[in-house]
mmCIF file of C-alpha atoms in Angstrom:
data_model
loop_
_atom_site.group_PDB
_atom_site.id
_atom_site.type_symbol
_atom_site.label_atom_id
_atom_site.label_comp_id
_atom_site.label_asym_id
_atom_site.label_seq_id
_atom_site.Cartn_x
_atom_site.Cartn_y
_atom_site.Cartn_z
ATOM 1 C CA MET Q 15 99.977 5.463 35.659
ATOM 2 C CA PRO Q 16 96.289 6.571 35.324
ATOM 3 C CA ASN Q 17 93.478 4.386 33.888
ATOM 4 C CA LYS Q 18 92.139 5.999 30.919
ATOM 5 C CA ASN Q 19 88.664 5.214 31.355
ATOM 6 C CA LYS Q 20 86.266 7.762 31.371
ATOM 7 C CA ASN Q 21 84.439 6.515 34.313
ATOM 8 C CA THR Q 22 87.307 5.803 36.350
ATOM 9 C CA GLU Q 23 89.843 7.953 35.470
ATOM 10 C CA VAL Q 24 91.801 9.428 38.923
ATOM 11 C CA PRO Q 25 91.869 12.800 38.161
ATOM 12 C CA GLN Q 26 95.776 14.125 38.797
ATOM 13 C CA CYS Q 27 95.889 16.656 41.784
ATOM 14 C CA VAL Q 28 99.164 18.576 42.986
ATOM 15 C CA GLN Q 29 100.806 17.528 45.984
ATOM 16 C CA THR Q 30 101.356 20.250 48.885
ATOM 17 C CA ASP Q 31 103.663 20.783 51.194
ATOM 18 C CA VAL Q 32 101.084 22.022 53.880
ATOM 19 C CA SER Q 33 100.704 19.076 56.519
ATOM 20 C CA VAL Q 34 97.785 18.795 57.644
ATOM 21 C CA SER Q 35 96.643 18.753 61.523
ATOM 22 C CA VAL Q 36 95.155 15.948 62.656
ATOM 23 C CA THR Q 37 92.949 18.107 64.192
ATOM 24 C CA GLU Q 38 91.094 19.339 61.367
ATOM 25 C CA THR Q 39 90.141 15.919 59.795
ATOM 26 C CA ARG Q 40 88.105 12.981 60.475
ATOM 27 C CA VAL Q 41 87.345 9.835 59.876
ATOM 28 C CA GLY Q 42 86.699 9.187 55.918
ATOM 29 C CA ASN Q 43 88.389 12.599 54.906
ATOM 30 C CA LEU Q 44 91.220 12.152 52.189
ATOM 31 C CA ILE Q 45 94.388 13.280 52.221
ATOM 32 C CA PHE Q 46 97.937 12.970 50.593
ATOM 33 C CA ASN Q 47 99.185 10.238 53.110
ATOM 34 C CA ASP Q 48 103.875 9.994 53.538
ATOM 35 C CA TYR Q 49 103.923 8.514 49.847
ATOM 36 C CA GLY Q 50 101.888 10.832 48.058
ATOM 37 C CA GLU Q 51 99.509 8.720 47.283
ATOM 38 C CA ILE Q 52 95.350 9.831 47.928
ATOM 39 C CA GLN Q 53 93.656 8.452 50.751
ATOM 40 C CA PRO Q 54 91.167 7.817 52.979
ATOM 41 C CA ILE Q 55 91.948 8.405 57.179
ATOM 42 C CA TYR Q 56 90.604 4.935 58.662
ATOM 43 C CA GLY Q 57 92.064 5.856 62.123
ATOM 44 C CA ILE Q 58 92.846 8.841 64.067
ATOM 45 C CA TYR Q 59 95.622 9.732 66.492
ATOM 46 C CA GLU Q 60 97.195 11.965 68.482
ATOM 47 C CA LYS Q 61 99.485 12.707 65.935
ATOM 48 C CA SER Q 62 99.166 10.477 63.299
ATOM 49 C CA ILE Q 63 96.334 9.235 61.257
ATOM 50 C CA LEU Q 64 96.270 5.422 59.919
ATOM 51 C CA THR Q 65 95.129 5.585 55.777
ATOM 52 C CA LYS Q 66 95.324 2.241 54.161
ATOM 53 C CA VAL Q 67 97.987 1.035 51.382
ATOM 54 C CA ASP Q 68 96.241 -1.747 49.926
ATOM 55 C CA VAL Q 69 94.566 -5.101 50.343
ATOM 56 C CA ASN Q 70 96.872 -6.811 52.207
ATOM 57 C CA GLY Q 71 98.221 -3.217 54.832
ATOM 58 C CA TRP Q 72 98.163 -0.516 57.073
ATOM 59 C CA SER Q 73 99.778 2.947 57.090
ATOM 60 C CA ILE Q 74 100.213 5.317 59.549
ATOM 61 C CA CYS Q 75 101.067 8.685 58.511
ATOM 62 C CA PHE Q 76 102.924 11.153 59.650
ATOM 63 C CA LYS Q 77 102.418 14.067 57.767
ATOM 64 C CA PRO Q 78 99.149 13.946 56.182
ATOM 65 C CA LYS Q 79 99.020 16.989 53.030
ATOM 66 C CA GLY Q 80 95.390 18.731 52.174
ATOM 67 C CA ILE Q 81 94.371 17.935 48.547
ATOM 68 C CA PRO Q 82 94.307 21.018 46.800
ATOM 69 C CA ILE Q 83 90.657 21.679 45.269
ATOM 70 C CA THR Q 84 90.887 21.239 41.740
ATOM 71 C CA GLU Q 85 88.096 21.703 38.691
ATOM 72 C CA GLU Q 86 88.995 17.956 37.480
ATOM 73 C CA ILE Q 87 88.509 17.438 41.163
ATOM 74 C CA LEU Q 88 84.459 19.489 41.370
ATOM 75 C CA LEU Q 89 83.622 17.868 37.945
ATOM 76 C CA LYS Q 90 84.423 14.615 38.662
ATOM 77 C CA ILE Q 91 82.550 14.238 42.300
ATOM 78 C CA GLY Q 92 79.660 15.934 41.081
ATOM 79 C CA PHE Q 93 79.826 19.582 40.889
ATOM 80 C CA ILE Q 94 78.455 21.208 37.745
ATOM 81 C CA LYS Q 95 80.725 24.502 35.824
ATOM 82 C CA LYS Q 96 77.952 27.249 34.543
ATOM 83 C CA ASP Q 97 77.408 30.458 35.124
ATOM 84 C CA LYS Q 98 75.798 32.588 37.052
ATOM 85 C CA ILE Q 99 74.167 35.834 36.193
ATOM 86 C CA TRP Q 100 72.976 37.761 39.839
ATOM 87 C CA SER Q 101 70.668 39.981 40.202
ATOM 88 C CA ASP Q 102 72.572 43.175 39.653
ATOM 89 C CA LYS Q 103 72.092 41.475 36.422
ATOM 90 C CA SER Q 104 76.625 41.190 37.201
ATOM 91 C CA VAL Q 105 78.095 37.435 35.553
ATOM 92 C CA SER Q 106 80.239 35.208 37.313
ATOM 93 C CA LYS Q 107 82.182 32.794 35.396
ATOM 94 C CA ASN Q 108 83.004 29.361 36.576
ATOM 95 C CA ILE Q 109 81.079 28.531 38.866
ATOM 96 C CA PHE Q 110 81.332 24.962 40.520
ATOM 97 C CA PHE Q 111 77.333 23.875 42.080
ATOM 98 C CA LYS Q 112 75.890 21.257 43.789
ATOM 99 C CA GLU Q 113 72.720 21.221 44.260
ATOM 100 C CA ASN Q 114 72.214 24.852 46.850
ATOM 101 C CA TYR Q 115 75.788 24.737 47.257
ATOM 102 C CA PHE Q 116 78.528 26.686 45.169
ATOM 103 C CA ILE Q 117 82.320 27.008 44.687
ATOM 104 C CA GLU Q 118 84.075 30.080 43.408
ATOM 105 C CA PHE Q 119 87.783 30.681 42.414
ATOM 106 C CA SER Q 120 87.987 34.348 43.186
ATOM 107 C CA ARG Q 121 90.859 37.318 44.143
ATOM 108 C CA GLU Q 122 90.080 35.941 48.028
ATOM 109 C CA GLY Q 123 90.713 32.329 47.633
ATOM 110 C CA ILE Q 124 88.186 29.575 47.144
ATOM 111 C CA LEU Q 125 84.709 30.113 48.074
ATOM 112 C CA PHE Q 126 82.017 27.867 49.502
ATOM 113 C CA CYS Q 127 78.694 29.508 48.826
ATOM 114 C CA GLN Q 128 75.171 29.118 49.871
ATOM 115 C CA LEU Q 129 72.460 29.351 47.191
ATOM 116 C CA HIS Q 130 69.195 30.433 48.739
ATOM 117 C CA TYR Q 131 65.910 30.470 46.962
ATOM 118 C CA SER Q 132 65.451 33.761 46.399
ATOM 119 C CA GLY Q 133 68.995 33.887 43.702
ATOM 120 C CA ASN Q 134 71.183 35.363 46.405
ATOM 121 C CA ALA Q 135 74.574 33.321 47.928
ATOM 122 C CA ARG Q 136 75.829 33.446 50.987
ATOM 123 C CA PHE Q 137 79.630 33.014 51.853
ATOM 124 C CA LEU Q 138 80.678 30.588 54.419
ATOM 125 C CA LYS Q 139 84.263 29.869 54.302
ATOM 126 C CA ASN Q 140 87.605 30.181 52.078
ATOM 127 C CA ILE Q 141 88.048 26.550 51.442
ATOM 128 C CA GLU Q 142 91.589 24.951 49.468
ATOM 129 C CA TYR Q 143 91.865 21.513 50.754
ATOM 130 C CA ILE Q 144 89.441 18.475 49.607
ATOM 131 C CA HIS Q 145 89.121 17.501 53.418
ATOM 132 C CA GLN Q 146 87.686 20.912 54.248
ATOM 133 C CA LEU Q 147 85.379 20.456 51.680
ATOM 134 C CA GLN Q 148 83.775 17.068 52.989
ATOM 135 C CA ASN Q 149 83.463 18.245 56.763
ATOM 136 C CA LEU Q 150 81.424 21.312 55.525
ATOM 137 C CA TYR Q 151 79.010 19.558 52.883
ATOM 138 C CA PHE Q 152 78.768 17.330 56.496
ATOM 139 C CA ALA Q 153 78.493 19.923 58.733
ATOM 140 C CA LEU Q 154 75.559 21.304 56.804
ATOM 141 C CA LYS Q 155 73.549 18.567 54.655
ATOM 142 C CA SER Q 156 74.380 15.212 56.999
ATOM 143 C CA SER Q 157 75.674 13.497 54.934
ATOM 144 C CA GLU Q 158 79.448 11.881 53.097
ATOM 145 C CA LEU Q 159 79.857 13.997 49.913
ATOM 146 C CA GLN Q 160 80.517 11.437 47.840
ATOM 147 C CA VAL Q 161 84.606 11.442 47.014
ATOM 148 C CA SER Q 162 85.597 7.545 46.697
ATOM 149 C CA CYS Q 163 85.979 8.145 42.551
ATOM 150 C CA LEU Q 164 89.777 9.874 43.591
ATOM 151 C CA THR Q 165 91.053 7.048 45.317
ATOM 152 C CA GLU Q 166 89.950 4.712 42.006
ATOM 153 C CA HIS Q 167 92.606 3.123 40.283
#
């Protein structure tokens, strides 16, 4: 049962049936382990992933699953939800900003974009899962996206 304290409440996630390839992950990424728990990756092997079960042990995960990106998770990890008025006066609703990057839920999927100083945006990639967001953020910023709040109990 999740802790109801607002500072430590873990967002509820829907587990997917889609396994994540070990080649698209890196140490520190969050995944659903074989037990359906959100866990960071501690080691990557040819066909499995090492996650920590608790303070007493480790678990080998053979079918890691991606954690779908949701509005709740984005807000929890520091994205700010707001509308954006573009230079052509069109309005995009429910965009999630963090620094000069934003995520938009659209008909084309979940779009990860970069906002330029001119006010224009550049589409970077369609993403679905938290580990993809973590990897993109790291590649662009050379720093980790802070997601530890998703594993606090």
